[in-house]
Coordinates of C-alpha atoms in Angstrom, one line a residue:
X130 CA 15.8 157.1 189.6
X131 CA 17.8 159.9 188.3
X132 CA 17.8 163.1 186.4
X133 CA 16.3 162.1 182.9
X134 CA 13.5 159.6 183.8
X135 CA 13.4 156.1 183.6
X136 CA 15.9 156.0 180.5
X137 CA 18.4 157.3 182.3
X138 CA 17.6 155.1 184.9
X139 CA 18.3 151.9 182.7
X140 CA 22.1 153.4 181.7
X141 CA 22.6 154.3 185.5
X142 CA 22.2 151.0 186.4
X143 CA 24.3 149.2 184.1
X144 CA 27.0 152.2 184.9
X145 CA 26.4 151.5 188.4
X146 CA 26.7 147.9 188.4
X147 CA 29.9 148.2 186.3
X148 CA 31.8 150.2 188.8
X149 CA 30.7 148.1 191.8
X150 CA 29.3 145.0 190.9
X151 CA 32.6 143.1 191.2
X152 CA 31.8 141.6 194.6
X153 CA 31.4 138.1 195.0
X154 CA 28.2 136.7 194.3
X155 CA 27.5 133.8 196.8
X156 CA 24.4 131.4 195.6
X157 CA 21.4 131.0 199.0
X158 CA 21.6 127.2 198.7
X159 CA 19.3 126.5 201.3
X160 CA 15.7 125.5 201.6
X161 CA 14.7 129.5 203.2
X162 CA 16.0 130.8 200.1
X163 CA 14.2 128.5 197.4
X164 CA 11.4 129.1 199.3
X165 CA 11.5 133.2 199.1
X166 CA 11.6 132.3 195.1
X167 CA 11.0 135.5 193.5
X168 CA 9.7 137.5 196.4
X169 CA 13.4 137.9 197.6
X170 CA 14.9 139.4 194.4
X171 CA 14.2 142.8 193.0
X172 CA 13.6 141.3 189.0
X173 CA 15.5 143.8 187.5
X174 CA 17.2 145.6 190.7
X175 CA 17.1 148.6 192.5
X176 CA 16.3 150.7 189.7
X177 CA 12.7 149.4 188.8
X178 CA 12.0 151.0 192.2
X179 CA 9.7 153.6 191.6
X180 CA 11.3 157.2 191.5
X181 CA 11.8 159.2 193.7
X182 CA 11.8 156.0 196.1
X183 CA 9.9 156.3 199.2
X184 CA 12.1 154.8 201.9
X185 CA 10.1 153.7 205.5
X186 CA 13.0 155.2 208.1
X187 CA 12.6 152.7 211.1
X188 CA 9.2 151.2 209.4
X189 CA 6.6 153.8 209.9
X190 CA 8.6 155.6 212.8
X191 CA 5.8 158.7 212.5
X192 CA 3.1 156.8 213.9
X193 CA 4.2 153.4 215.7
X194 CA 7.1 152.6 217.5
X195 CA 10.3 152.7 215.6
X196 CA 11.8 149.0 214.2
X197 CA 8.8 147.0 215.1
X198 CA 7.4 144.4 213.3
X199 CA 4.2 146.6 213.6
X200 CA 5.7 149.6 212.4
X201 CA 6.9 147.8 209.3
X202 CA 4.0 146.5 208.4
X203 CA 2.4 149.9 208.5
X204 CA 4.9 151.6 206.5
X205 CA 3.8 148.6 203.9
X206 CA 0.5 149.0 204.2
X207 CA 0.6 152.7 203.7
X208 CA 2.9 152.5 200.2
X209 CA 6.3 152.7 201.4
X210 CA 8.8 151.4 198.6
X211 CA 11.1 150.0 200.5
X212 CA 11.3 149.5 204.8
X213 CA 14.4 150.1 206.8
X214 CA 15.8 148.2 209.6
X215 CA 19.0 149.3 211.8
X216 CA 21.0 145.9 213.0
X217 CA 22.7 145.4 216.2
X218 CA 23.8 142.3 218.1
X219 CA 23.1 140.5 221.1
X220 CA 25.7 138.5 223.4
X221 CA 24.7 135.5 221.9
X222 CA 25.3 137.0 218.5
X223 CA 21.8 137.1 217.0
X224 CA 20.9 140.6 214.9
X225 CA 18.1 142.3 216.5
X226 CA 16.4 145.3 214.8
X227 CA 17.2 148.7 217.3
X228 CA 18.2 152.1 216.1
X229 CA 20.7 152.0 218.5
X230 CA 22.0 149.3 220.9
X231 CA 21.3 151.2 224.0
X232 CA 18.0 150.6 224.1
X233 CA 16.7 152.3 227.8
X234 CA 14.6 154.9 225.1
X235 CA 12.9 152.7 222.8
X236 CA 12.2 149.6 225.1
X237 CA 10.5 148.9 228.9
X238 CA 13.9 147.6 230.2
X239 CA 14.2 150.0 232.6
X240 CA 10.7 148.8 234.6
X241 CA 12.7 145.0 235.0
X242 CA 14.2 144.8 238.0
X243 CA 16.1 141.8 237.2
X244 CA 17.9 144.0 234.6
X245 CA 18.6 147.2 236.7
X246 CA 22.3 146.0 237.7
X247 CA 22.9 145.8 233.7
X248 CA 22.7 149.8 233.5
X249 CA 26.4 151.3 232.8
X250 CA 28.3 153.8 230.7
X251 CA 29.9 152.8 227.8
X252 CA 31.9 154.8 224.9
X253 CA 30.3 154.0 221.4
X254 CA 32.0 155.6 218.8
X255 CA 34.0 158.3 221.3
X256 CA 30.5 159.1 222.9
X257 CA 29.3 158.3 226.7
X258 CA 26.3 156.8 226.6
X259 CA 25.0 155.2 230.0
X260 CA 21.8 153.0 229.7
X261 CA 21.3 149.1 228.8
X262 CA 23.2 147.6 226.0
X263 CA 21.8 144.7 223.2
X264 CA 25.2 143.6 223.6
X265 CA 24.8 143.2 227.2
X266 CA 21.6 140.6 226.8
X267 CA 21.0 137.1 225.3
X268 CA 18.6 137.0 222.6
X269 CA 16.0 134.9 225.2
X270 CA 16.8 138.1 227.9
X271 CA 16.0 140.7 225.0
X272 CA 12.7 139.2 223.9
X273 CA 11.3 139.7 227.3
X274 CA 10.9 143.4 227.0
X275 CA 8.6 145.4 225.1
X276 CA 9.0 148.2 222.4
X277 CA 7.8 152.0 223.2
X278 CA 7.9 155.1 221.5
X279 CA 11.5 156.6 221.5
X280 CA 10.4 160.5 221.1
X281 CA 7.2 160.8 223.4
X282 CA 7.0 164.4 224.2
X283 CA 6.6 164.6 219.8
X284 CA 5.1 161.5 219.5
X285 CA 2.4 161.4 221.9
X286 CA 0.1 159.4 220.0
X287 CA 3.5 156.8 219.5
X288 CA 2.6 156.1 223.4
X289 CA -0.4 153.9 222.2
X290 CA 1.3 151.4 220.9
X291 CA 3.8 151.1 223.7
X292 CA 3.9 147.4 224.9
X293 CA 2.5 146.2 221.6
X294 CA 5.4 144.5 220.3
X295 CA 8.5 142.9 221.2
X296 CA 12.5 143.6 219.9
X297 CA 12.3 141.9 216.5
X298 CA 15.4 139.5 215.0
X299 CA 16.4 140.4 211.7
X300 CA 16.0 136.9 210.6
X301 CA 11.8 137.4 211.8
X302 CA 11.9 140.5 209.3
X303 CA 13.3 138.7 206.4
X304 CA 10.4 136.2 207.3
X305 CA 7.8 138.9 207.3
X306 CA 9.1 140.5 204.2
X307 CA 8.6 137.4 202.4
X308 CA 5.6 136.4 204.0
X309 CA 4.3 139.9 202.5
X310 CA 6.4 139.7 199.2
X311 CA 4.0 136.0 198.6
X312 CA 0.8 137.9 199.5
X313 CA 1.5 140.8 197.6
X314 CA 3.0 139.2 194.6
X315 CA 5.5 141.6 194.9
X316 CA 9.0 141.9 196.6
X317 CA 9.3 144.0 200.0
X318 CA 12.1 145.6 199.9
X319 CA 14.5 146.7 202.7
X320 CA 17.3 149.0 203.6
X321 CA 19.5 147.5 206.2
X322 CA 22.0 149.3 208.3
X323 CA 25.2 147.8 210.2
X324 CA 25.1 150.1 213.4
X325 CA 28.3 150.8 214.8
X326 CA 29.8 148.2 212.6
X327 CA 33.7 148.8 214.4
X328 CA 32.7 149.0 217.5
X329 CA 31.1 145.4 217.7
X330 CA 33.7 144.0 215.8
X331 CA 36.2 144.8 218.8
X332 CA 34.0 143.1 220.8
X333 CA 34.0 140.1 218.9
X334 CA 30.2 140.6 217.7
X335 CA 30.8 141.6 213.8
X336 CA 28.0 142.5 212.1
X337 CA 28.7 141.7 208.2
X338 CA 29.9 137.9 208.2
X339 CA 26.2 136.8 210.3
X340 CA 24.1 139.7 207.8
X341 CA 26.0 138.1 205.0
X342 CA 24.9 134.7 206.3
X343 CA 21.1 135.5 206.7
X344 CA 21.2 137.1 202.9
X345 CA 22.2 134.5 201.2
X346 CA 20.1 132.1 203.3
X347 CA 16.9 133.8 202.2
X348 CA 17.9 134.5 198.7
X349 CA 18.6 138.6 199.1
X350 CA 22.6 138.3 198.2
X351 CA 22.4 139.1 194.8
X352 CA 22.7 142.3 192.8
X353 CA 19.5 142.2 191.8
X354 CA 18.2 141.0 195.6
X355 CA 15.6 143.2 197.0
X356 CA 17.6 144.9 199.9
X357 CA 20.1 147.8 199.9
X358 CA 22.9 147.4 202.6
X359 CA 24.5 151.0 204.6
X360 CA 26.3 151.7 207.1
X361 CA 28.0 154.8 208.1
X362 CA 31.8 153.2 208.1
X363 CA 32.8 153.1 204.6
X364 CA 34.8 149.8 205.8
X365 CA 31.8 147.9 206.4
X366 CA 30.2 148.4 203.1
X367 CA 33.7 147.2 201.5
X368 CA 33.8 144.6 203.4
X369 CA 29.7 143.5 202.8
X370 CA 31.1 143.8 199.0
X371 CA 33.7 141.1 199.6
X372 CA 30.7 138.9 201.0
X373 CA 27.3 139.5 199.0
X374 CA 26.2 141.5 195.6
X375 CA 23.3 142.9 197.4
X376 CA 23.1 147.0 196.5
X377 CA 25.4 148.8 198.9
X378 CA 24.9 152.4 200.1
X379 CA 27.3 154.8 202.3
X380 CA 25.5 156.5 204.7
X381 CA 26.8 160.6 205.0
X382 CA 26.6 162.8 208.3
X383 CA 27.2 166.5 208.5
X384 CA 29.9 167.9 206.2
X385 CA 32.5 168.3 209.3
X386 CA 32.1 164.9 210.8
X387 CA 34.3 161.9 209.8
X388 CA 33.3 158.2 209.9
X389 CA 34.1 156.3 213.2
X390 CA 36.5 153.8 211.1
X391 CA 38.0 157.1 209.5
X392 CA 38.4 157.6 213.3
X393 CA 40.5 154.7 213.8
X394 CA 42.3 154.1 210.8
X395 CA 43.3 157.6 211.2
X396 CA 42.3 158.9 207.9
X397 CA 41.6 162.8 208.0
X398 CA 39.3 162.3 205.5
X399 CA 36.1 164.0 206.5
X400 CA 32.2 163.7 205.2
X401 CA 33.0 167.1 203.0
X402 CA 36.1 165.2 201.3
X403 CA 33.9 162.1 200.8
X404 CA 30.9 164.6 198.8
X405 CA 33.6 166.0 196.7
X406 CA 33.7 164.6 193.0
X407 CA 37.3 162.4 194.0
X408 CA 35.1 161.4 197.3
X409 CA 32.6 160.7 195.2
X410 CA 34.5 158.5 192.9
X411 CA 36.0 156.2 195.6
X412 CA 32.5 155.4 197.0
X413 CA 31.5 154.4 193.4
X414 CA 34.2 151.6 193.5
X415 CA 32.3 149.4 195.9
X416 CA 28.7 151.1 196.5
X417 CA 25.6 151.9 194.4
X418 CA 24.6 154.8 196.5
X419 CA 25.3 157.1 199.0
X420 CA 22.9 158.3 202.2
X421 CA 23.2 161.9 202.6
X422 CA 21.8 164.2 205.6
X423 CA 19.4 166.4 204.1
X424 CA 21.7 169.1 204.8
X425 CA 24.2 167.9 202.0
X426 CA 22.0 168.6 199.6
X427 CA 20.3 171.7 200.5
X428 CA 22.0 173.2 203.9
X429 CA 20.2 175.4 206.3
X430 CA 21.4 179.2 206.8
X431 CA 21.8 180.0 210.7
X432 CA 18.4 181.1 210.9
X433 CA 17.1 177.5 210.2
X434 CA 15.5 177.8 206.6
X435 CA 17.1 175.9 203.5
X436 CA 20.2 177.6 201.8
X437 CA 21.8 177.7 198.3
X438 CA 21.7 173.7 196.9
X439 CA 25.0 172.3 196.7
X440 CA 26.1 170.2 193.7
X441 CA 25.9 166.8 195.6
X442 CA 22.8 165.2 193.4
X443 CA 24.6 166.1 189.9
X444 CA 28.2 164.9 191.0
X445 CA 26.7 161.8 192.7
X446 CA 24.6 160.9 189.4
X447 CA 27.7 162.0 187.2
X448 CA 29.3 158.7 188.9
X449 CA 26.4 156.7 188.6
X450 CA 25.2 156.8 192.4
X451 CA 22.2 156.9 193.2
X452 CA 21.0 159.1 196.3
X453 CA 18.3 158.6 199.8
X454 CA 19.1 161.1 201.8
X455 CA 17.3 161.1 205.1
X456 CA 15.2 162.4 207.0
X457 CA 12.0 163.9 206.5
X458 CA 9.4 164.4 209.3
X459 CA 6.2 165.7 209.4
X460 CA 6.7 167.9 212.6
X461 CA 7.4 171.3 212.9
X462 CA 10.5 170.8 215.1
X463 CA 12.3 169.0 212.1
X464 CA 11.3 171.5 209.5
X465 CA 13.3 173.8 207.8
X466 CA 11.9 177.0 209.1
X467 CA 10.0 178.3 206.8
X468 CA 7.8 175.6 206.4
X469 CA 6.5 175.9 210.3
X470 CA 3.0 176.2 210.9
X471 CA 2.7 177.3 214.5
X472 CA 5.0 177.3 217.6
X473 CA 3.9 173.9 218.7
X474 CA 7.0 171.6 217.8
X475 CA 4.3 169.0 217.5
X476 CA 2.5 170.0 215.3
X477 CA 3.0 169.2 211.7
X478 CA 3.9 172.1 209.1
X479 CA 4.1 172.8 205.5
X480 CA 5.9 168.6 204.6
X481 CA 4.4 168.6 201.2
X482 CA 6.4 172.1 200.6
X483 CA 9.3 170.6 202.0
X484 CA 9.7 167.8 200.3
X485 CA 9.2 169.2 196.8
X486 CA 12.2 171.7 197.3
X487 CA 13.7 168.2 197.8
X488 CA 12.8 166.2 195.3
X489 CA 13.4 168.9 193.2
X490 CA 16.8 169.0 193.9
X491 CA 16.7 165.3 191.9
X492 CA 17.1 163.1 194.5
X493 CA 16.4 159.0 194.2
X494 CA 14.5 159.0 197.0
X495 CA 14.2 160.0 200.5
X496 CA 13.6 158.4 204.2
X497 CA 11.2 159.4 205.9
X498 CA 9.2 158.7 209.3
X499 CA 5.6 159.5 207.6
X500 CA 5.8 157.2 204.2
X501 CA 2.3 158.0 203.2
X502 CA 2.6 161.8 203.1
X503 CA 6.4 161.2 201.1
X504 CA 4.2 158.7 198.7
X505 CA 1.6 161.6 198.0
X506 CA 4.3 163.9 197.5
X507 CA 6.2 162.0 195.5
X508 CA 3.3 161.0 193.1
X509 CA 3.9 164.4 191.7
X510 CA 7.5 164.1 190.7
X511 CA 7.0 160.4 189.1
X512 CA 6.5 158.9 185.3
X513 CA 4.5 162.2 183.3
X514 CA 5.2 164.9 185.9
X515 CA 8.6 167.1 185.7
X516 CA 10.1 169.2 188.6
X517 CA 11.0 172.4 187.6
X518 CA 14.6 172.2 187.3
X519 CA 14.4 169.2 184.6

């Protein structure tokens, strides 16, 4: 999971659950949870993962419509080590699986004409955004739409699917995931992020306390419970750890941005004080991880190809966090430049050369929207093989 191999692996996570295990541990007690049994916990925790840890980003967000049950399964089916789900709520309070809670882009809302007086402009996080809202919707409203592909002038092939599936609850996935944990004789594990975690909780829709609810309900709550938890607002991780054990990981943006409760709380603490070894430190109190942009680790020159590594991976691991910094992609247009092939942003370049200057780097593992071609790249860096800078 880190620099060393699995040995060091075993020390980090005994460091890491030293420093930040302290949160209260709250038992499932109900009949969901004894009946995940062991396909809800992680046996030994996050760091039996295999390394580097390929992370689904949306499911399998390359090839089916993003946060889908049929996306999920796919990035399953095609090796991903762990799946990710983004949570937002509806005005009933249920969490529903969306990247974002405007969901005109990733849903057939805007063909419902019963809907079209919902359309309006809201500030999320300092940012106009006009569209359709979960927050705007009952669960019963929400489930009458269908899921499409968000990026279709990439994705073209996404458009196949569109229709195929409806906006799934995150209480369906943690029934999936067990459903596939019992057949697989195996836990699925997920990475789950609290979108906009400040925001809702101003409009009385808090994400952590109903999260925290369905964990412990289906037996994920513990340390050693097969799920990381992230968000992007420090706060909400701290306050997760107050609630559940579950692994907790800080999501990071560009150097010169600043979390949206950093925002409010006025603390001029930015993303390139939080990556400094005293940042770095203060996350370790009440997190396992943190979630980098790629650009943290190895930053792009203004020409678009991948700069001088920073010392992110060594300070992290130096306070036993682990890193999954996202995103890699298979097209062109999200390439650093010098792996292109072609001018069509479509098309898919040099990945596999990509992501070995990542993992290189020492990384824990990556999100990305093509799990299979991460898995196969991966394979090279795991148990008997040694990047070059080890």
């Amino acid at each position: 999971m880190t620099q060393g191999g699995a040995a060091r692996r075993t020390v980090l996570g005994a460091a890491v659950f030293a420093a930040g295990g302290t949160a209260m541990g709250l038992g499932a007690g109900t009949a969901a949870a004894a009946e995940a049994g062991p396909y809800a916990g992680g046996h030994g925790g996050y760091r039996d993962l295999p390394y580097p840890t390929v992370i689904g980003h949306r499911g399998a967000s390359g090839y089916r419509p993003e946060h889908t049950l049929g996306s999920y399964q796919l990035a399953l089916d095609l090796g991903a080590d762990v799946v990710e789900q983004d949570l937002v709520p509806t005005r009933d309070g249920h969490l529903v699986c969306r990247h974002e809670n405007e969901i005109g882009g990733t849903t057939d809302v805007a063909d419902h004409p019963e809907f079209a007086s919902r359309r309006t402009t809201k500030s999320i996080d300092g940012v106009s955004v006009t569209g359709w809202f979960t927050e705007d919707f009952t669960l019963a409203e929400l489930k009458t739409l269908r899921a499409k592909e968000r990026i279709p002038a990439v994705r073209q092939r996404g458009t196949l699917y569109d229709g195929r599936w409806a906006v799934p609850t995150f209480e369906e996935v943690l029934r999936w995931a067990d459903r596939e944990g019992k057949r697989r004789g195996r836990p699925v594990w997920l990475h789950v992020e609290t979108k906009h975690p400040s925001y809702f909780r101003a409009l009385g829709l808090g994400l952590e306390e109903p999260l925290a609810k369905l964990l412990r309900r289906y037996g994920r709550d513990r340390r050693t419970s097969a799920v990381f938890l992230q968000s992007f607002e420090p706060s909400s991780i701290q306050r997760l750890a107050r609630l559940v054990s579950s692994p907790r990981v800080v999501l990071l943006s560009d150097a010169g941005t600043r979390p949206w409760d950093f925002e409010l709380a006025k603390d001029p603490r930015t993303v390139a004080d939080l990556v400094e070894p005293e940042g770095l430190k203060w996350i370790a109190g009440f997190a396992q991880g943190i979630g980098p942009t790629l650009n943290l680790v190895i930053p792009r020159t203004p020409d678009g190809r991948l700069g001088t590594p920073t010392t992110l991976v060594r300070d992290a691991h130096a306070r036993g966090l682990v890193l999954h910094p996202y995103t890699a992609r298979n097209e062109n247009s999200f390439l650093p430049a010098e792996f292109r092939k072609g001018t069509d942003p479509a098309a898919y370049g040099d990945v596999f050369g990509a992501l070995r200057a990542y993992f290189e780097q020492g990384i824990d593992g990556i999100f990305t929207d093509n799990p299979d071609t991460a898995l196969l790249a991966a394979e090279d860096f795991r148990p008997g093989r040694r990047p070059v800078n080890r």
